[in-house]
Coordinates of C-alpha atoms and ligand atoms in Angstrom, one line a residue:
M1 CA 8.2 -37.7 14.8
Q2 CA 7.5 -36.3 18.2
D3 CA 6.5 -33.0 16.6
E4 CA 3.6 -34.5 14.7
L5 CA 2.0 -35.4 18.0
F6 CA 1.3 -31.8 18.7
P7 CA -0.8 -29.3 16.8
E8 CA 1.4 -26.6 15.3
S9 CA 0.2 -23.8 17.5
W10 CA 1.4 -25.6 20.7
Q11 CA 4.9 -25.1 19.6
R12 CA 4.7 -21.3 19.5
P13 CA 6.1 -19.8 22.7
V14 CA 4.3 -17.3 24.9
Q15 CA 5.2 -13.9 23.5
Q16 CA 5.4 -10.6 25.2
L17 CA 4.6 -8.4 22.2
S18 CA 5.2 -5.2 24.1
P19 CA 4.9 -4.2 27.7
G20 CA 1.4 -5.2 28.8
I21 CA 0.6 -7.3 25.7
T22 CA 0.9 -11.1 25.9
L23 CA 0.1 -13.7 23.2
L24 CA -0.7 -17.1 24.7
P25 CA -0.6 -19.3 21.6
G26 CA -3.1 -22.2 21.5
L27 CA -4.0 -21.8 25.1
A28 CA -7.7 -22.6 24.4
L29 CA -7.2 -25.6 22.2
E30 CA -7.6 -28.2 24.8
E31 CA -11.2 -27.0 25.6
E32 CA -12.1 -25.8 22.1
K33 CA -15.2 -28.1 21.8
Q34 CA -16.7 -27.1 25.1
I35 CA -15.9 -23.4 24.5
W36 CA -17.6 -23.6 21.1
Q37 CA -20.7 -25.3 22.6
D38 CA -20.9 -22.5 25.2
V39 CA -20.7 -19.9 22.4
Q40 CA -23.3 -21.5 20.3
A41 CA -25.7 -21.7 23.3
V42 CA -25.2 -18.0 23.9
L43 CA -25.9 -17.2 20.2
Q44 CA -29.1 -19.2 20.2
Q45 CA -30.4 -16.8 22.9
A46 CA -28.9 -13.6 21.5
A47 CA -28.3 -13.9 17.8
L48 CA -25.4 -12.2 16.0
R49 CA -26.4 -8.9 14.4
Q50 CA -24.7 -6.1 12.5
M51 CA -24.8 -2.9 14.6
Q52 CA -24.7 0.6 13.3
T53 CA -21.8 3.0 14.0
P54 CA -22.8 6.2 15.8
G55 CA -22.4 7.8 12.3
G56 CA -25.0 5.5 10.8
R57 CA -22.9 3.0 8.9
T58 CA -23.4 -0.7 9.2
M59 CA -20.5 -2.5 10.7
S60 CA -19.1 -5.5 8.7
V61 CA -18.6 -7.6 11.8
S62 CA -21.7 -9.2 13.4
M63 CA -21.9 -9.1 17.2
S64 CA -23.5 -10.4 20.3
N65 CA -22.7 -10.5 24.0
C66 CA -23.0 -12.5 27.1
G67 CA -22.5 -11.4 30.7
A68 CA -24.1 -8.8 33.0
L69 CA -23.3 -6.1 30.4
G70 CA -23.0 -6.1 26.6
W71 CA -21.3 -3.7 24.4
V72 CA -23.6 -2.0 21.9
S73 CA -23.3 0.7 19.2
G74 CA -25.9 2.8 17.6
H75 CA -26.9 6.4 16.9
G76 CA -26.6 7.0 20.7
G77 CA -22.9 6.1 20.6
Y78 CA -20.9 3.2 22.1
R79 CA -22.0 1.9 25.5
Y80 CA -22.6 -1.0 27.7
S81 CA -26.1 -2.1 28.2
P82 CA -27.6 -4.8 30.6
T83 CA -30.2 -5.7 27.9
D84 CA -30.1 -6.8 24.3
P85 CA -31.6 -3.9 22.3
D86 CA -33.0 -6.4 19.8
S87 CA -35.0 -8.4 22.3
G88 CA -35.2 -6.1 25.3
L89 CA -34.1 -9.0 27.4
A90 CA -31.0 -9.4 29.6
W91 CA -28.0 -10.7 27.7
P92 CA -27.4 -14.4 28.2
A93 CA -25.4 -15.1 31.4
M94 CA -21.7 -15.5 30.9
P95 CA -21.1 -19.3 30.8
P96 CA -19.1 -20.1 34.0
R97 CA -16.5 -22.1 32.1
L98 CA -15.8 -19.0 29.9
A99 CA -15.5 -16.7 32.9
M100 CA -13.2 -19.1 34.6
L101 CA -11.0 -19.5 31.6
A102 CA -10.8 -15.8 30.9
S103 CA -9.6 -15.3 34.5
Q104 CA -7.0 -18.0 34.1
W105 CA -5.7 -16.6 30.9
A106 CA -5.4 -13.1 32.4
A107 CA -3.5 -14.6 35.3
A108 CA -1.2 -16.4 32.8
A109 CA -0.4 -13.0 31.4
G110 CA 0.3 -11.5 34.8
F111 CA -3.2 -10.0 35.6
N112 CA -4.5 -11.7 38.7
G113 CA -8.1 -11.4 39.9
F114 CA -9.6 -10.6 36.5
D115 CA -13.4 -11.0 36.9
S116 CA -15.0 -10.2 33.6
N117 CA -18.7 -9.1 33.5
A118 CA -18.9 -8.6 29.8
C119 CA -18.0 -10.7 26.8
L120 CA -18.3 -9.3 23.3
I121 CA -18.7 -11.9 20.6
N122 CA -17.5 -10.8 17.1
C123 CA -18.2 -12.8 14.0
Y124 CA -16.1 -12.1 10.9
V125 CA -16.8 -13.7 7.5
P126 CA -14.3 -13.2 4.6
G127 CA -13.8 -9.5 3.9
C128 CA -15.0 -8.4 7.3
R129 CA -12.6 -6.1 9.2
M130 CA -12.4 -3.9 12.3
S131 CA -10.8 -0.6 11.9
L132 CA -8.2 0.7 14.4
H133 CA -9.8 1.7 17.7
Q134 CA -9.2 1.8 21.4
D135 CA -11.4 -0.1 24.0
R136 CA -12.3 2.8 26.2
D137 CA -15.9 2.3 27.1
E138 CA -15.1 0.4 30.3
R139 CA -14.9 2.1 33.7
D140 CA -11.7 0.6 35.1
F141 CA -8.7 0.7 32.8
S142 CA -6.7 -1.3 35.5
Q143 CA -8.5 -4.4 34.2
P144 CA -7.1 -6.0 31.0
I145 CA -8.9 -7.1 27.9
V146 CA -8.7 -10.8 27.2
T147 CA -9.3 -11.9 23.6
L148 CA -9.9 -15.5 22.3
S149 CA -9.7 -16.3 18.6
L150 CA -11.7 -19.1 17.1
G151 CA -12.0 -20.3 13.5
L152 CA -10.2 -18.7 10.5
P153 CA -6.9 -17.0 11.1
A154 CA -6.8 -13.2 11.5
R155 CA -4.2 -10.5 11.2
F156 CA -4.4 -8.4 14.3
M157 CA -3.2 -4.8 13.9
L158 CA -1.4 -3.7 17.0
G159 CA -0.6 0.0 17.3
G160 CA 0.5 2.2 20.2
I161 CA -1.5 4.6 22.4
Q162 CA -1.5 7.3 19.7
R163 CA -3.7 6.7 16.7
N164 CA -0.9 7.3 14.2
D165 CA 1.8 5.2 16.0
A166 CA 3.2 2.4 13.8
C167 CA 1.3 -0.9 13.7
Q168 CA 2.7 -4.4 13.9
I169 CA 0.6 -7.2 12.4
I170 CA 0.1 -10.2 14.7
P171 CA -1.2 -13.4 13.2
L172 CA -3.9 -14.9 15.5
I173 CA -5.1 -18.4 14.9
H174 CA -7.8 -20.7 16.4
G175 CA -7.2 -21.2 20.1
D176 CA -4.9 -18.2 20.5
V177 CA -5.4 -15.9 23.5
L178 CA -4.2 -12.3 23.5
V179 CA -4.2 -10.2 26.7
F180 CA -3.6 -6.5 26.8
G181 CA -3.6 -4.3 29.9
G182 CA -1.5 -2.2 32.1
P183 CA 0.6 0.2 29.9
A184 CA -1.0 -1.2 26.8
R185 CA -4.6 -1.1 28.0
L186 CA -5.5 1.8 25.6
C187 CA -3.4 0.6 22.6
F188 CA -5.0 1.1 19.2
H189 CA -5.9 -2.2 17.6
G190 CA -8.0 -3.7 14.8
I191 CA -8.4 -6.6 12.5
M192 CA -7.4 -6.7 8.8
P193 CA -9.9 -8.0 6.3
L194 CA -10.5 -11.7 6.9
T195 CA -9.1 -14.0 4.2
A196 CA -11.4 -16.7 2.9
G197 CA -10.9 -20.3 4.1
A198 CA -12.6 -23.1 5.9
H199 CA -12.0 -24.1 9.5
P200 CA -12.9 -27.6 10.6
L201 CA -14.9 -26.5 13.7
L202 CA -16.3 -23.1 12.7
G203 CA -16.5 -23.2 8.9
S204 CA -15.9 -20.1 6.9
R205 CA -15.7 -17.5 9.7
R206 CA -13.8 -16.2 12.6
I207 CA -15.3 -15.6 16.0
S208 CA -13.5 -13.7 18.7
L209 CA -14.6 -13.4 22.3
T210 CA -13.3 -10.3 24.1
F211 CA -13.7 -10.5 27.8
R212 CA -13.9 -7.2 29.7
R213 CA -14.6 -5.7 33.1
A214 CA -17.1 -3.1 31.9
Ligands
SIN1 C1 -12.1 -6.0 19.2 O1 -11.1 -5.3 19.3 O2 -13.2 -5.8 19.8 C2 -12.0 -7.3 18.5 C3 -10.7 -7.9 18.2 C4 -10.8 -9.2 17.7 O3 -11.8 -9.6 17.0 O4 -9.8 -10.0 17.9
FE2_2 FE1 -11.2 -3.7 20.6

């Protein structure tokens, strides 16, 4: 059967979920191995760690960054920092392949000229979640957020621009790219608790890369 020649995710069409939000299913699959190598090289230089919320709670998701700026959280609040607070060193440079792909993916969703200078790496193990929030620590909301999902499947909660707007649940699987910008740039979003499983490349976890212009 012709269908069996293609991974399932290649068959899902590009989806405009709402104005400014585009799901590009499986767009990263072709380069999954190189992408994963790049991510592992970054994490060897700046290990994943659980950050504290400004209120003093430990986040369930482990994080790291690459790029000129990295997103950090702690008792001082949320901010972008040029250095890794754990090591005092600059964050690892953004691997050129990742920067180029993020720009291509943004363009595929209608955002030309996206030049990310920050990539937050989130690692979820079963049970980890990310509560509903807006990405609003960046300077220029005309630039989109580009998210790549790797490893175990996630259920992405997509709300509106008011915290109590209704949410839709979007399944995101390995290789999927989600872009949100324009009228959806400040949409509330989050990740439901990760379900246990094993992924052939990443094992028992999900890693997301979120590219930003910080
Ligand atoms: C985030 O909103 O920073 C992360 C979303 C995700 O992990 O897909
Ligand atoms: Fe976010």
